[in-house]
Amino acid sequence: MADTEKECDNDNNNNLDEEQQQEEHNSQTTTDDDCNNINNREEYNTLPPDLLKISQDIDQYIFNLWGSRDVVDSKPPDVPICVEQFAVLLEETIDDSDRRSGKWSLMKDDEAAASSFLQSAERLSKLSKSLSHFSSEYKYAFSISRVGGVLQRAMAHLEEEFKSCLEDYKALQVCREGDEPETGTKGEVVSENNEESVLLNLKKLAKAMKFGAYEAECWHAYFASRQAAVEESLHRLGFERRSAEEVQKMGWDCLEREIVAWLRTFKYCSAELLTAEKKLSAAIFEDYPSMSDSIVNDLSRFTLAHLLDFSNAVAAVTKSTPDKLYKFLDMYEALRDLLPTMAALLRPEFMEHLKAEAMLTRCRLGEMAIGIIQELESTINSDPTKNPVPGGGVHPVTRTIVSAVERACCYKDTLEQVFLEHQRIVQRAAATPPEETGAEPLSPFGQQIARVMELLNANLEAKSKHYKDPSLSLIFMMNNGRYVMQKVRGSEGMNAVLTSGWVRKNSAELRQYHKNYQRETWGRLLQCLATEGLTTGSNGKVNKPVLKERFKSFNSVFDDIVKAQSSWVMSDEQLQSELRVSICNMVVPAYRSFLARFSQTFTPGRQTEKYVKYQGEDLEKFIDELFDGSAAAAGKKK
């Protein structure tokens, strides 16, 4: 029994010795393999392999890897030494490129090296993807990590080159958008060639980064560069990003300049800038349209957001005054007309959001425009009726109101849209149907303008009553009425807004002022030339004392008229001429007829000169000098 146990112990000891020896052998084998690998790497470091040969070996290895995936229970091939050689060679290329001065993408002498590097980076990406399918294999762990690290460096290097090329393109773009180069046609051709070269490199780099799973980094690098380029373009157009607080603190002169810059920028963005950005992005990311669309959408959204922020600030914090109306309407029209042109640049969901935001701003600007035009009524009502204009000329309030209306009617279509939208909102709120109107109805905007003009006319009527001379009141109404009608007839917008019916009505009123003036002033003079009571008896003998009194009355009344009305004003030269002609036609023939019939009654000489003070041509001369604003000496022959 004891001998048997002793034999067992000896067998166990022998087994242990064999296992220990096997482990030592295995350890020695592993060490020898590692040494061989190290020796191989050292041999590679001292004897650089041929890149073309290594590339072919890598391609074959990738092919073998993919082939082994399709064979059930197949054992993937071992990692060949060419993998390490390829990784080391790319590292050296990156290190060498990092040490260079200048920008690789624009150095034409290195085009072949650049092309080779891009091909190697693409091959490295394929190798990394192929190895990743065997990540569960322990023997691939080192190679996966090694290749992934080099790939990370290669992609980081490409990213820097991509950013550098973007800066180059931005510099060329600024040069192109600026003044014409002094170098002339040759310089322009060189610039175009440089731009084409940069665009080609950007396209190649983007493709390599996308293939190397560096899409996000590529996207952000491109977006950051073009965002900065767009901001520089906006700055060159004079537009600066402003907060609502900054806008609120601005004086109107400063803000008006900002609005002009905003309008110029908004038009440029819709017509050229963002479209050019879409074209550029589509060219660089030609093979990745979804990536291009994403970039353009976000770039457009970023740009338009800043532009809308400014318009919102203007609509929200700026007080409404008449001098601001036209800039508000310019902004309204830009938001209405230009925003839809950008639909092709933006995703539908964001476009709808943008339209809603722009509509809100438009409504605010529209309400401000309505308020400004309605405020014209307050301007008229607040103007004092006392202290009428000397000489019966055009009143300042007439010029102010008509000028404001004329400029507003230049925006006829826009304001009709604004007032119509406002009317619909009011009617919906009040649940009332629109009013039925007759032929040639005025639009809501036209109704507002008609109210302003009627209120102005009533205000002028009240002012005219402060003249002591009724004839001067009529001259005042003629002057102001004629001024209004001339402006309406000369303005296509005013004529269209107020309609022909309004024009006919006010033209009739103006003619009535003219008739009333003639009757009030010159009808009184013609009464002095009446023949009733001048003859007595059946033989028609002239009653000389009565005739003398008639001539004396005529001379006195005419002298008074000339004395007063020479200092009166007729602002419109055509009306002045028409009025003088109508007065002459009314007075001179009647006087000449009276003179021819009765002047022989007087004894020639001093008696005739005493009573017959004027001849027909004398009346014409004095009448022709009426309404020139000068205080001509009345009753004195020239």
XYZ file of C-alpha atoms in Angstrom:
638
model
C 0.000 0.000 0.000
C 2.795 2.372 0.906
C 4.682 1.471 -2.277
C 1.616 2.238 -4.423
C 1.217 5.720 -2.829
C 4.897 6.411 -3.387
C 4.572 5.537 -7.105
C 1.610 7.901 -7.428
C 3.575 10.746 -5.877
C 6.433 10.160 -8.311
C 4.031 10.248 -11.287
C 2.537 13.533 -10.076
C 5.952 15.068 -9.670
C 6.880 13.992 -13.189
C 3.682 15.543 -14.586
C 4.394 18.849 -12.798
C 7.892 18.906 -14.209
C 6.566 18.385 -17.751
C 3.954 21.193 -17.374
C 6.568 23.584 -16.008
C 8.874 22.787 -18.887
C 6.068 23.311 -21.412
C 5.225 26.721 -19.882
C 8.846 27.759 -20.017
C 8.997 26.655 -23.638
C 5.853 28.590 -24.514
C 7.199 31.669 -22.764
C 10.451 31.413 -24.643
C 8.540 31.012 -27.930
C 6.447 34.132 -27.236
C 9.524 36.110 -26.417
C 11.178 34.924 -29.611
C 8.081 35.964 -31.636
C 8.079 39.416 -30.022
C 11.759 39.753 -30.758
C 11.128 38.767 -34.355
C 8.360 41.428 -34.600
C 10.647 44.045 -33.093
C 13.412 43.013 -35.433
C 11.007 43.262 -38.358
C 9.935 46.802 -37.259
C 13.555 47.814 -36.800
C 14.279 46.419 -40.251
C 11.356 48.498 -41.621
C 12.606 51.614 -39.882
C 16.003 51.255 -41.442
C 14.759 50.108 -44.850
C 11.688 52.209 -45.878
C 9.278 50.070 -47.876
C 7.774 51.113 -51.174
C 4.397 52.841 -50.612
C 2.935 51.419 -53.789
C 3.906 47.859 -52.785
C 2.563 48.323 -49.236
C -0.663 49.812 -50.596
C -1.140 46.793 -52.824
C -0.502 44.487 -49.856
C -3.023 46.425 -47.753
C -5.636 46.210 -50.513
C -5.090 42.465 -50.742
C -5.354 42.106 -46.977
C -8.607 44.063 -46.924
C -9.908 41.823 -49.684
C -8.945 38.736 -47.686
C -10.614 40.089 -44.554
C -13.883 40.715 -46.360
C -13.668 37.343 -48.041
C -13.241 35.538 -44.717
C -16.449 37.086 -43.427
C -18.482 35.157 -45.979
C -17.015 31.720 -45.046
C -18.694 29.980 -42.131
C -16.344 29.006 -39.267
C -13.399 30.444 -41.180
C -10.465 31.731 -39.250
C -9.579 35.333 -40.207
C -6.084 35.794 -41.609
C -3.259 36.924 -39.384
C -2.266 40.584 -39.376
C 0.611 41.022 -41.819
C 3.584 43.279 -41.183
C 2.408 45.608 -43.981
C -0.278 46.958 -41.615
C 2.345 48.270 -39.199
C 4.476 49.475 -42.088
C 1.546 51.358 -43.571
C 0.695 52.963 -40.205
C 4.276 54.084 -39.620
C 4.586 55.470 -43.137
C 1.415 57.574 -42.747
C 2.608 58.852 -39.386
C 5.848 59.987 -40.969
C 3.922 61.708 -43.763
C 1.771 63.545 -41.220
C 4.814 64.531 -39.157
C 6.568 65.794 -42.266
C 3.506 67.792 -43.366
C 3.170 69.335 -39.904
C 6.774 70.521 -40.088
C 6.274 72.248 -43.419
C 5.691 75.966 -43.726
C 2.889 77.360 -45.810
C -0.457 75.858 -46.683
C -0.424 72.440 -48.206
C -3.621 72.822 -50.144
C -2.303 75.722 -52.236
C 1.241 74.417 -52.845
C 1.117 73.147 -56.403
C 4.503 71.437 -56.112
C 2.951 69.041 -53.584
C -0.166 68.161 -55.562
C 1.105 64.621 -56.172
C 1.985 64.161 -52.492
C -1.370 65.594 -51.481
C -3.199 63.201 -53.802
C -1.159 60.286 -52.448
C -1.945 61.245 -48.870
C -5.668 61.445 -49.566
C -5.572 58.004 -51.176
C -3.652 56.629 -48.202
C -6.137 58.177 -45.784
C -9.007 56.574 -47.672
C -7.189 53.218 -47.670
C -6.564 53.581 -43.926
C -10.292 54.241 -43.399
C -11.172 51.069 -45.318
C -8.623 49.103 -43.279
C -10.035 50.423 -40.010
C -13.603 49.498 -41.037
C -12.486 46.045 -42.155
C -10.619 45.326 -38.917
C -13.503 46.585 -36.795
C -15.615 43.653 -37.975
C -13.234 41.320 -36.099
C -13.022 43.320 -32.883
C -13.808 40.151 -30.908
C -10.575 38.549 -32.113
C -7.864 39.020 -29.509
C -5.043 38.957 -32.046
C -6.594 41.976 -33.851
C -6.828 44.186 -30.762
C -3.421 45.804 -31.171
C -3.844 46.429 -34.911
C -7.332 47.901 -34.468
C -6.014 50.303 -31.847
C -2.930 51.126 -33.883
C -4.779 51.782 -37.124
C -7.505 53.739 -35.293
C -4.923 56.004 -33.696
C -3.201 56.789 -36.970
C -6.577 57.316 -38.639
C -7.491 59.786 -35.898
C -4.299 61.727 -36.573
C -4.866 61.633 -40.331
C -8.418 62.919 -39.977
C -7.333 65.661 -37.579
C -4.697 66.690 -40.103
C -7.264 66.743 -42.902
C -9.558 68.824 -40.720
C -6.854 71.449 -40.286
C -6.192 71.423 -44.012
C -9.926 71.737 -44.638
C -10.121 74.774 -42.365
C -7.083 76.273 -44.081
C -8.647 75.864 -47.503
C -11.871 77.423 -46.242
C -9.901 80.456 -45.084
C -8.217 80.638 -48.478
C -11.582 80.566 -50.218
C -12.936 83.249 -47.897
C -9.953 85.486 -48.700
C -10.479 84.987 -52.430
C -14.186 85.700 -51.984
C -13.515 88.993 -50.200
C -11.130 89.981 -53.005
C -13.743 89.116 -55.611
C -16.504 91.053 -53.850
C -14.285 94.071 -53.282
C -12.749 96.529 -55.711
C -11.517 95.435 -59.094
C -7.927 94.166 -58.834
C -5.307 96.519 -60.197
C -3.597 93.625 -61.972
C -6.291 93.625 -64.642
C -7.535 90.674 -66.656
C -4.509 88.498 -66.024
C -4.850 88.931 -62.268
C -8.541 88.100 -62.460
C -7.806 84.879 -64.368
C -5.198 83.898 -61.767
C -7.749 84.565 -59.016
C -10.345 82.389 -60.777
C -7.797 79.596 -61.187
C -6.883 79.805 -57.506
C -10.548 79.630 -56.572
C -11.140 76.571 -58.719
C -8.091 74.909 -57.170
C -9.268 75.646 -53.640
C -12.775 74.392 -54.389
C -11.374 71.167 -55.825
C -9.236 70.605 -52.720
C -12.192 71.332 -50.444
C -14.264 68.774 -52.302
C -11.511 66.140 -51.996
C -10.923 66.869 -48.310
C -14.636 66.752 -47.505
C -14.952 63.405 -49.241
C -11.952 61.992 -47.341
C -13.260 63.235 -43.982
C -16.713 61.862 -44.679
C -15.235 58.479 -45.623
C -13.105 58.530 -42.483
C -16.177 58.961 -40.240
C -15.216 62.585 -39.614
C -18.501 63.909 -40.953
C -19.444 65.851 -37.809
C -16.065 67.562 -37.642
C -16.281 68.397 -41.343
C -19.797 69.802 -40.903
C -18.820 72.017 -37.965
C -15.610 73.244 -39.580
C -17.448 74.219 -42.755
C -20.365 75.811 -40.918
C -18.102 77.865 -38.623
C -16.075 79.163 -41.555
C -19.057 80.084 -43.734
C -20.912 81.573 -40.779
C -17.967 83.899 -40.208
C -17.827 84.669 -43.940
C -21.529 85.546 -44.015
C -21.149 87.802 -40.979
C -18.261 89.591 -42.688
C -20.417 90.078 -45.796
C -23.216 91.545 -43.685
C -20.717 93.822 -41.982
C -19.448 95.081 -45.325
C -23.045 95.905 -46.229
C -23.288 98.013 -43.086
C -25.492 95.687 -41.028
C -24.528 95.074 -37.427
C -26.253 92.812 -34.938
C -28.173 94.963 -32.458
C -30.060 94.052 -29.339
C -33.551 95.401 -28.672
C -32.073 97.599 -25.959
C -29.566 99.104 -28.384
C -32.295 99.789 -30.934
C -34.453 101.432 -28.285
C -31.664 103.832 -27.296
C -30.912 104.937 -30.857
C -31.921 108.336 -32.156
C -34.020 108.284 -35.312
C -31.221 109.509 -37.602
C -28.995 106.668 -36.454
C -31.784 104.098 -36.573
C -32.813 105.219 -40.050
C -29.298 104.481 -41.295
C -29.483 101.073 -39.620
C -32.806 100.371 -41.338
C -31.343 101.341 -44.722
C -28.454 98.935 -44.099
C -30.935 96.243 -42.995
C -32.965 96.654 -46.172
C -29.864 96.483 -48.353
C -28.643 93.411 -46.470
C -31.993 91.628 -46.503
C -32.334 92.117 -50.256
C -28.765 90.944 -50.846
C -29.292 87.843 -48.707
C -32.450 86.857 -50.541
C -31.142 87.604 -54.010
C -27.496 86.555 -53.862
C -25.763 85.712 -50.610
C -27.634 82.649 -49.386
C -28.150 81.365 -52.917
C -24.396 81.593 -53.450
C -23.838 79.717 -50.184
C -26.154 76.962 -51.383
C -24.285 76.723 -54.672
C -20.924 76.578 -52.886
C -22.062 73.932 -50.411
C -23.595 71.827 -53.183
C -20.322 71.958 -55.119
C -18.138 70.900 -52.155
C -20.527 68.251 -50.839
C -21.667 67.119 -54.262
C -21.785 63.472 -53.200
C -23.578 64.223 -49.913
C -26.670 66.340 -50.714
C -28.283 65.787 -47.312
C -25.201 67.191 -45.598
C -25.194 70.186 -47.947
C -28.894 70.844 -47.328
C -28.361 70.650 -43.580
C -25.541 73.182 -43.689
C -27.397 75.630 -45.928
C -30.556 75.364 -43.820
C -28.712 76.122 -40.583
C -26.636 78.871 -42.177
C -29.745 80.513 -43.627
C -31.588 80.126 -40.353
C -28.703 81.699 -38.444
C -28.500 84.644 -40.852
C -32.237 85.307 -41.113
C -32.698 85.018 -37.367
C -30.403 88.015 -36.829
C -32.141 90.003 -39.545
C -35.569 89.256 -38.090
C -34.376 90.098 -34.599
C -33.596 93.612 -35.803
C -36.956 94.066 -37.540
C -38.718 92.784 -34.429
C -36.812 95.288 -32.301
C -37.760 98.152 -34.617
C -41.427 97.137 -34.626
C -41.521 96.635 -30.866
C -39.715 99.606 -29.389
C -39.826 102.446 -31.918
C -42.395 105.184 -31.412
C -44.542 105.982 -34.449
C -44.087 109.392 -36.055
C -44.830 110.526 -39.645
C -41.160 110.722 -40.654
C -40.769 107.008 -39.850
C -43.698 105.759 -41.923
C -41.810 105.118 -45.125
C -38.975 103.136 -43.571
C -41.540 100.991 -41.740
C -43.285 100.322 -45.047
C -39.976 99.482 -46.725
C -39.348 96.877 -44.026
C -42.918 95.590 -44.351
C -42.479 95.117 -48.102
C -39.125 93.387 -47.660
C -40.604 90.869 -45.224
C -43.607 90.336 -47.485
C -41.831 90.048 -50.832
C -38.352 88.715 -50.134
C -38.896 86.058 -47.498
C -40.859 83.679 -49.796
C -37.900 83.656 -52.219
C -35.862 81.847 -49.564
C -38.211 78.867 -49.352
C -35.876 76.764 -51.504
C -33.062 77.258 -48.983
C -34.886 76.178 -45.850
C -36.562 73.055 -44.606
C -40.370 73.305 -44.649
C -40.759 73.134 -40.885
C -38.359 76.020 -40.322
C -39.795 78.006 -43.231
C -43.223 77.851 -41.620
C -41.766 79.060 -38.334
C -39.955 81.870 -40.134
C -43.104 82.916 -41.991
C -45.060 83.056 -38.747
C -42.410 85.192 -37.080
C -42.157 87.497 -40.096
C -45.960 87.799 -40.229
C -46.033 88.930 -36.612
C -43.418 91.584 -37.342
C -45.279 92.651 -40.470
C -48.489 93.052 -38.482
C -46.700 95.250 -35.958
C -45.183 97.393 -38.693
C -48.565 97.580 -40.429
C -50.309 98.706 -37.236
C -47.645 101.370 -36.780
C -48.228 102.586 -40.363
C -51.993 102.759 -39.770
C -51.424 104.683 -36.559
C -49.167 107.191 -38.305
C -51.696 107.883 -41.081
C -54.570 108.159 -38.620
C -52.417 110.548 -36.621
C -52.660 112.992 -39.544
C -56.185 113.738 -38.355
C -54.796 114.820 -34.990
C -52.198 116.951 -36.754
C -54.964 118.805 -38.588
C -57.185 119.193 -35.534
C -54.360 120.460 -33.366
C -53.368 123.187 -35.849
C -54.800 126.519 -34.604
C -57.334 128.187 -36.884
C -56.283 131.707 -35.895
C -53.504 133.737 -37.492
C -54.240 132.874 -41.136
C -51.515 133.039 -43.771
C -50.834 136.614 -44.993
C -51.975 137.195 -48.557
C -54.156 134.098 -48.637
C -51.346 131.733 -49.707
C -51.049 127.998 -49.154
C -51.164 127.176 -45.450
C -48.269 125.159 -43.935
C -50.692 122.534 -42.630
C -51.894 121.987 -46.220
C -48.340 121.393 -47.409
C -47.611 119.094 -44.464
C -50.705 116.939 -44.846
C -50.656 116.739 -48.644
C -46.949 115.886 -48.638
C -47.535 113.103 -46.118
C -50.507 111.767 -48.101
C -48.595 111.963 -51.383
C -45.687 109.963 -50.013
C -48.029 107.478 -48.395
C -49.800 106.951 -51.718
C -46.458 105.984 -53.252
C -46.988 102.828 -51.143
C -50.594 102.522 -52.330
C -50.613 98.767 -52.896
C -48.841 98.028 -49.635
C -51.015 100.335 -47.538
C -54.182 99.027 -49.144
C -53.078 95.552 -48.094
C -52.253 96.794 -44.584
C -55.593 98.586 -44.136
C -57.565 95.709 -45.657
C -55.949 93.191 -43.298
C -56.634 95.552 -40.401
C -60.283 95.940 -41.454
C -60.729 92.167 -41.606
C -59.276 91.765 -38.137
C -61.627 94.433 -36.777
C -64.630 92.899 -38.529
C -63.799 89.421 -37.264
C -63.427 90.780 -33.743
C -66.768 92.580 -33.993
C -68.436 89.763 -35.965
C -69.753 92.290 -38.519
C -69.983 91.692 -42.289
C -68.242 94.090 -44.672
C -70.253 97.138 -45.733
C -71.888 97.219 -49.160
C -70.651 100.104 -51.301
C -71.779 101.720 -54.557
C -69.927 102.214 -57.806
C -66.217 102.951 -57.617
C -65.949 102.410 -53.861
C -62.939 103.616 -51.964
C -60.662 101.011 -50.454
C -60.164 101.052 -46.654
C -56.945 102.975 -47.221
C -58.727 105.289 -49.673
C -61.464 105.916 -47.120
C -58.861 106.904 -44.539
C -57.123 109.257 -46.964
C -60.485 110.761 -48.007
C -61.295 111.400 -44.323
C -57.976 113.152 -43.869
C -58.549 115.330 -46.949
C -62.114 116.205 -45.942
C -60.916 117.112 -42.463
C -58.196 119.275 -43.995
C -60.761 121.055 -46.167
C -63.001 121.724 -43.157
C -60.022 123.044 -41.227
C -59.134 125.382 -44.108
C -62.733 126.607 -44.282
C -62.549 127.498 -40.596
C -59.233 129.279 -41.116
C -60.607 131.260 -44.081
C -63.292 132.826 -41.892
C -60.626 134.669 -39.915
C -59.868 136.887 -42.909
C -61.724 140.201 -42.625
C -62.093 140.500 -46.400
C -64.430 137.815 -47.826
C -62.599 138.014 -51.150
C -59.321 137.134 -49.452
C -61.061 134.173 -47.811
C -61.965 132.926 -51.268
C -58.420 133.528 -52.565
C -57.147 131.490 -49.617
C -59.514 128.621 -50.428
C -58.595 128.793 -54.116
C -54.895 128.722 -53.339
C -55.149 125.744 -51.015
C -57.714 123.921 -53.148
C -55.628 124.385 -56.268
C -52.505 123.178 -54.435
C -54.326 120.007 -53.346
C -55.750 119.319 -56.809
C -52.411 119.857 -58.546
C -50.770 117.384 -56.171
C -53.544 114.843 -56.666
C -53.439 115.122 -60.457
C -49.647 114.956 -60.481
C -49.479 111.892 -58.267
C -50.503 108.595 -59.806
C -50.863 107.129 -56.341
C -53.090 109.906 -54.938
C -55.200 109.966 -58.071
C -55.755 106.220 -57.847
C -56.500 106.230 -54.113
C -58.976 109.118 -54.109
C -60.659 108.056 -57.398
C -62.031 110.239 -60.200
C -65.262 110.876 -58.286
C -63.379 112.616 -55.501
C -61.402 114.624 -58.062
C -64.599 115.788 -59.840
C -66.221 116.830 -56.582
C -63.251 118.884 -55.425
C -62.722 120.396 -58.879
C -66.315 121.617 -58.781
C -65.722 123.182 -55.360
C -62.624 124.927 -56.676
C -64.579 126.386 -59.621
C -67.224 127.589 -57.210
C -64.608 129.442 -55.142
C -63.501 131.136 -58.356
C -67.046 132.218 -59.264
C -67.753 133.430 -55.743
C -64.555 135.483 -55.784
C -65.440 137.148 -59.080
C -68.931 137.956 -57.881
C -67.754 139.171 -54.458
C -64.926 141.362 -55.759
C -65.496 142.354 -59.367
C -69.252 142.136 -59.398
C -69.225 145.034 -56.944
C -67.023 146.987 -59.368
C -69.283 146.278 -62.330
C -72.238 147.649 -60.410
C -70.575 151.051 -60.781
C -70.940 150.686 -64.533
C -74.662 150.043 -64.417
C -76.636 152.226 -66.856
C -79.821 152.298 -64.816
C -80.658 155.870 -63.754
C -78.084 157.523 -65.994
C -80.556 158.844 -68.562
C -83.648 160.925 -68.045
C -86.585 161.832 -70.198
C -87.662 160.507 -73.529
C -84.651 161.923 -75.347
C -82.228 159.869 -73.209
C -80.312 162.792 -71.850
C -77.460 161.736 -69.558
C -77.743 162.705 -65.935
C -74.293 164.168 -65.579
C -74.111 164.268 -61.743
C -75.073 160.617 -61.579
C -72.495 159.765 -64.249
C -69.831 161.627 -62.328
C -70.710 159.649 -59.225
C -70.559 156.385 -61.192
C -67.052 157.138 -62.451
C -65.920 158.280 -59.017
C -67.301 155.092 -57.481
C -65.628 152.936 -60.135
C -62.272 154.637 -59.619
C -62.502 154.352 -55.846
C -63.538 150.682 -55.831
C -60.900 149.766 -58.410
C -58.224 151.604 -56.470
C -59.209 149.785 -53.285
C -59.159 146.411 -55.046
C -55.746 147.030 -56.606
C -54.313 148.338 -53.373
C -55.484 145.332 -51.411
C -55.076 142.553 -53.928
C -51.628 143.520 -55.203
C -50.307 142.205 -51.900
C -52.358 139.033 -52.076
C -50.708 135.836 -53.197
C -51.622 133.392 -55.919
C -49.224 130.508 -55.357
C -49.895 128.662 -58.605
C -48.730 130.601 -61.680
C -51.287 128.955 -63.924
C -54.134 129.826 -61.565
C -52.738 133.357 -61.280
C -52.769 133.726 -65.043
C -56.223 132.184 -65.395
C -57.615 134.480 -62.731
C -56.125 137.605 -64.286
C -57.485 136.661 -67.695
C -60.956 135.955 -66.320
C -60.967 139.294 -64.465
C -59.872 141.163 -67.577
C -62.542 139.441 -69.656
C -65.117 140.350 -67.045
C -64.122 143.974 -66.365
C -62.269 145.531 -69.312
C -64.873 145.000 -72.091
C -67.649 146.266 -69.827
C -65.595 149.337 -68.873
C -64.616 150.121 -72.465
C -68.247 149.873 -73.543
C -69.334 152.163 -70.707
C -66.521 154.583 -71.460
C -67.279 154.699 -75.147
C -70.932 155.429 -74.459
C -70.618 158.079 -71.754
C -67.152 159.665 -71.821
C -68.279 162.261 -74.392
C -70.628 163.704 -71.777
C -67.716 165.350 -70.034
C -66.083 168.534 -71.265
C -62.767 167.652 -72.841
C -59.741 168.560 -70.764
C -59.579 168.766 -67.017
C -63.104 167.478 -66.430
C -62.521 164.358 -68.440
C -59.215 163.709 -66.703
C -60.870 164.234 -63.317
C -63.525 161.587 -63.782
C -62.181 159.296 -66.507
C -59.095 158.152 -64.611
C -58.437 154.908 -66.500
C -58.438 153.678 -70.029
C -59.035 150.054 -70.899
C -55.304 149.259 -71.253
C -54.694 150.851 -67.847
C -57.092 148.385 -66.248
C -55.352 145.511 -68.020
C -51.980 146.659 -66.739
C -53.095 146.876 -63.109
C -55.034 143.620 -63.248
C -51.970 141.900 -64.712
C -50.018 142.891 -61.602
C -52.491 141.514 -59.092
C -51.627 138.579 -56.785
C -47.860 138.970 -56.989
C -47.490 139.663 -53.276
C -46.186 143.217 -53.754
C -47.845 146.283 -52.314
C -48.013 148.273 -55.528
C -49.188 151.835 -55.272
C -52.838 151.823 -56.144
C -54.475 154.301 -58.440
C -51.175 155.540 -59.916
C -50.711 155.240 -63.635
C -47.407 153.802 -64.816
